Structure formats: structure tokens, C-alpha cells
């Protein structure tokens, strides 16, 4: 009898590629990702029927085509522990169409780019089975919910590689720091239009359009478009303090900023400097208090400046 594969035995590695689709040699010591809620769709594509004529009733054989792999997982949103040092999840952001700018000893900033996007090789072990994705690019959603652990949800699409049985590496996860629960103390600032608001939930979706482009002569995964969305739930205020109806009706561009973390090396600031407030959809009752869900659309001003993620 073959021993069962225990579902908890997982290892995830990711590394930026120097040449597209070429394995840059990943190690558990340098490239391990501390992830949770991992799901993988190992053989996405289509089954093309051969549609052959036959002189009897029966099914048709199919040919798998357009093969690619999709992996989803979450990482905790926390800094590196040292201002000016990139977080361990930085390569994942770069694989989602972001540029990284490091100011040594001060900050690390990420912002969207529209060209020359980087790619990743990702390797995921379940038991002793390795699923590899080459040339991977992806999409991301940052979430900060009151009394919850802030997280980033990642979805990566990569070129298909046949799974193999390979011994799992031993991961080193010390680069991932313990997160802070979102609270009044740990998340000291949230504003829309420079107005401080009491916040229940916050979510920034990159909205990357990720396309497997599998042609003769070249196969690649491309990010071909992007449309960010910022969703929040805030306490209702008097309209004299904050009136989203006026902002929506006038199509006024406004800013929004959230700061999470209090100690140097673990402060994350996400800014969306030119947002359009969408039409308010109503109210919610939470613990007898009126709250308002709002959707904002971050827009480019001079280009590639819809948002910034800065760690200090």
C-alpha cells in the first residue's frame, strides 16, 4: 500500500525570473512564501473534441489545449521589520505589475507600471508532488478588516509544467514578520477627501486582466489591462462632515489614504490620490449603528499613479 498524502504538507516558493519563462533556481532558504488558503487549478484549459465520424453511437475523444496553471493564496500584510528593506512578499507585488523603489533605511514603495512587467517562477508542493508555474503574472487584492489580520490575496497564472514527484525543500520563513490586527491602535488613520472616517472594512483590488497568450512561436502570460477598485465600509456621518452624494454627483476626484502599523519597519501606507466616488448604494445596520458601503475608482492622474503602497 502507498502511504496517503497529508493535505497539510505544503511548501510554496516564488522567485522573479531574469529571463521570461526560465526557472531562476528556487531554494527553500531564499524563496519560501508564508501563505495560507492555497488553492491550485493545475491543468486549466479546454478539451477540444475531435468530432470524428463513426458508424456507432458513443462519445468522442478530446485533446487538452490551452494548458496553464492558476494558483491562489493569501499572505499576511506586514512589513519587513526594518525601514527601507523590502518585505518578503515584495516579489509577488512585482509579479502583479508593480515597480519597487527602495530608499535605503527609509522606505520601500510600490506603484503600478504599464510596461516591462516582471514575471515569476512559482513552485508549490503538496506532499511530494511539485506543481510549477513559469512565466507567472497575477492579480492582487489587499484587505484590512476591523479586528482581523490584514492580508493580500494573490491569484497567479503561469505556463503549464507537468507535475512531478520531487522531495519538498525545507522552507525558511523568518523574513515574514508577525502581523498586527486591524484596530484603532494599530490602524491609526483612514481618510477620504482628507476627512477621517471610522472604518469597518477596506479592500483595494488591482483588477489586473491576466491573459494566457498561447500562440505558435511564443507562449506567455500577459497583464493586458488594469482597473482598480477601492471598497470600504465606514460609519455614517452628518453630511456636513462627509457627503459622498455630492462627491459622486459632481464626479469630484478625491484622495483616500489608510495607514496600518505603528512601529518603524512595520508601517504600511496605501494611498489612492485621485479617486472617483461611485454612487452610494444605501446603508447597513451593524450593532445598531448606521454604516455606509462605498466604492471608489482610483484613476490615473499623470499615469501609473492610481495607488502607492509604501512601507516605512
CSV table of C-alpha atoms in Angstrom, one decimal, residues 53-164:
chain,number,residue,atom,x,y,z
A,53,UNK,CA,-17.5,10.4,-37.8
A,54,UNK,CA,-18.3,6.9,-36.5
A,55,UNK,CA,-20.7,4.2,-37.5
A,56,UNK,CA,-22.0,3.6,-34.0
A,57,UNK,CA,-23.2,5.6,-31.0
A,58,UNK,CA,-20.6,6.7,-28.4
A,59,UNK,CA,-18.5,9.5,-27.0
A,60,UNK,CA,-15.8,11.5,-28.7
A,61,UNK,CA,-12.1,11.6,-27.7
A,62,UNK,CA,-10.8,15.0,-26.7
A,63,UNK,CA,-7.5,16.8,-26.8
A,64,UNK,CA,-6.4,19.1,-23.9
A,65,UNK,CA,-5.4,22.5,-25.3
A,66,UNK,CA,-4.5,25.9,-23.9
A,67,UNK,CA,-2.9,24.5,-20.8
A,68,UNK,CA,-1.9,26.8,-18.0
A,69,UNK,CA,-1.9,26.7,-14.2
A,70,UNK,CA,-3.7,29.0,-11.7
A,71,UNK,CA,-2.7,29.3,-8.1
A,72,UNK,CA,-4.4,31.4,-5.4
A,73,UNK,CA,-3.2,32.1,-1.9
A,74,UNK,CA,-3.0,34.7,0.8
A,75,UNK,CA,-0.1,36.3,2.7
A,76,UNK,CA,-0.3,38.4,5.8
A,77,UNK,CA,0.2,42.2,5.3
A,78,UNK,CA,3.2,43.2,7.4
A,79,UNK,CA,6.4,45.0,6.8
A,80,UNK,CA,10.0,43.6,6.8
A,81,UNK,CA,10.7,44.8,10.3
A,82,UNK,CA,13.3,47.3,9.0
A,83,UNK,CA,12.5,50.5,7.3
A,84,UNK,CA,13.9,50.6,3.8
A,85,UNK,CA,14.0,46.8,3.5
A,86,UNK,CA,11.6,45.1,1.1
A,87,UNK,CA,9.0,42.8,2.6
A,88,UNK,CA,9.2,39.1,1.8
A,89,UNK,CA,6.1,39.4,-0.3
A,90,UNK,CA,7.7,42.2,-2.4
A,91,UNK,CA,8.5,39.9,-5.4
A,92,UNK,CA,4.8,38.9,-5.6
A,93,UNK,CA,3.8,42.5,-6.0
A,94,UNK,CA,6.3,42.9,-8.7
A,95,UNK,CA,4.8,39.9,-10.4
A,96,UNK,CA,1.5,41.8,-10.4
A,97,UNK,CA,2.7,44.7,-12.5
A,98,UNK,CA,4.2,46.9,-9.8
A,99,UNK,CA,7.6,48.7,-9.6
A,100,UNK,CA,9.6,48.6,-6.5
A,101,UNK,CA,11.6,51.7,-5.3
A,102,UNK,CA,13.8,51.3,-2.3
A,103,UNK,CA,15.1,54.3,-0.3
A,104,UNK,CA,17.7,52.7,1.9
A,105,UNK,CA,16.9,52.9,5.6
A,106,UNK,CA,13.8,54.9,4.9
A,107,UNK,CA,11.1,53.3,2.8
A,108,UNK,CA,10.1,50.8,0.1
A,109,UNK,CA,7.4,51.9,-2.3
A,110,UNK,CA,5.3,50.1,-4.9
A,111,UNK,CA,3.3,51.6,-7.7
A,112,UNK,CA,1.7,50.2,-10.9
A,113,UNK,CA,3.5,50.1,-14.2
A,114,UNK,CA,2.2,49.6,-17.7
A,115,UNK,CA,5.2,48.2,-19.5
A,116,UNK,CA,8.2,45.9,-18.8
A,117,UNK,CA,6.4,43.9,-16.2
A,118,UNK,CA,8.3,41.2,-14.4
A,119,UNK,CA,7.4,37.5,-14.1
A,120,UNK,CA,7.8,34.8,-11.5
A,121,UNK,CA,8.5,31.1,-11.3
A,122,UNK,CA,6.3,29.6,-8.6
A,123,UNK,CA,6.7,26.2,-7.2
A,124,UNK,CA,4.1,24.5,-4.9
A,125,UNK,CA,4.5,21.2,-3.2
A,126,UNK,CA,1.6,19.1,-1.9
A,127,UNK,CA,3.2,16.2,-0.2
A,128,UNK,CA,5.9,15.1,-2.6
A,129,UNK,CA,4.2,16.4,-5.8
A,130,UNK,CA,5.6,19.5,-7.3
A,131,UNK,CA,3.4,21.9,-9.4
A,132,UNK,CA,5.5,24.5,-11.1
A,133,UNK,CA,4.3,27.7,-12.9
A,134,UNK,CA,6.7,29.5,-15.2
A,135,UNK,CA,6.3,33.0,-16.6
A,136,UNK,CA,3.7,33.7,-14.0
A,137,UNK,CA,1.9,37.0,-13.6
A,138,UNK,CA,-1.0,37.8,-11.4
A,139,UNK,CA,-3.6,39.9,-9.7
A,140,UNK,CA,-3.9,41.0,-6.0
A,141,UNK,CA,-6.4,42.3,-3.5
A,142,UNK,CA,-5.3,44.0,-0.3
A,143,UNK,CA,-7.8,43.7,2.6
A,144,UNK,CA,-7.9,45.3,6.1
A,145,UNK,CA,-10.9,44.4,8.2
A,146,UNK,CA,-11.5,45.6,11.8
A,147,UNK,CA,-10.3,43.0,14.3
A,148,UNK,CA,-8.9,40.9,11.5
A,149,UNK,CA,-5.5,40.1,10.2
A,150,UNK,CA,-4.7,42.3,7.2
A,151,UNK,CA,-3.9,40.2,4.2
A,152,UNK,CA,-3.1,40.2,0.4
A,153,UNK,CA,-5.0,37.6,-1.7
A,154,UNK,CA,-3.0,36.6,-4.8
A,155,UNK,CA,-4.0,34.9,-8.0
A,156,UNK,CA,-1.2,33.9,-10.3
A,157,UNK,CA,-1.5,32.4,-13.8
A,158,UNK,CA,1.6,30.6,-15.2
A,159,UNK,CA,2.6,28.5,-18.1
A,160,UNK,CA,1.8,24.8,-17.6
A,161,UNK,CA,4.6,22.4,-16.4
A,162,UNK,CA,3.8,18.7,-16.0
A,163,UNK,CA,3.7,17.9,-12.2
A,164,UNK,CA,6.5,15.7,-10.9
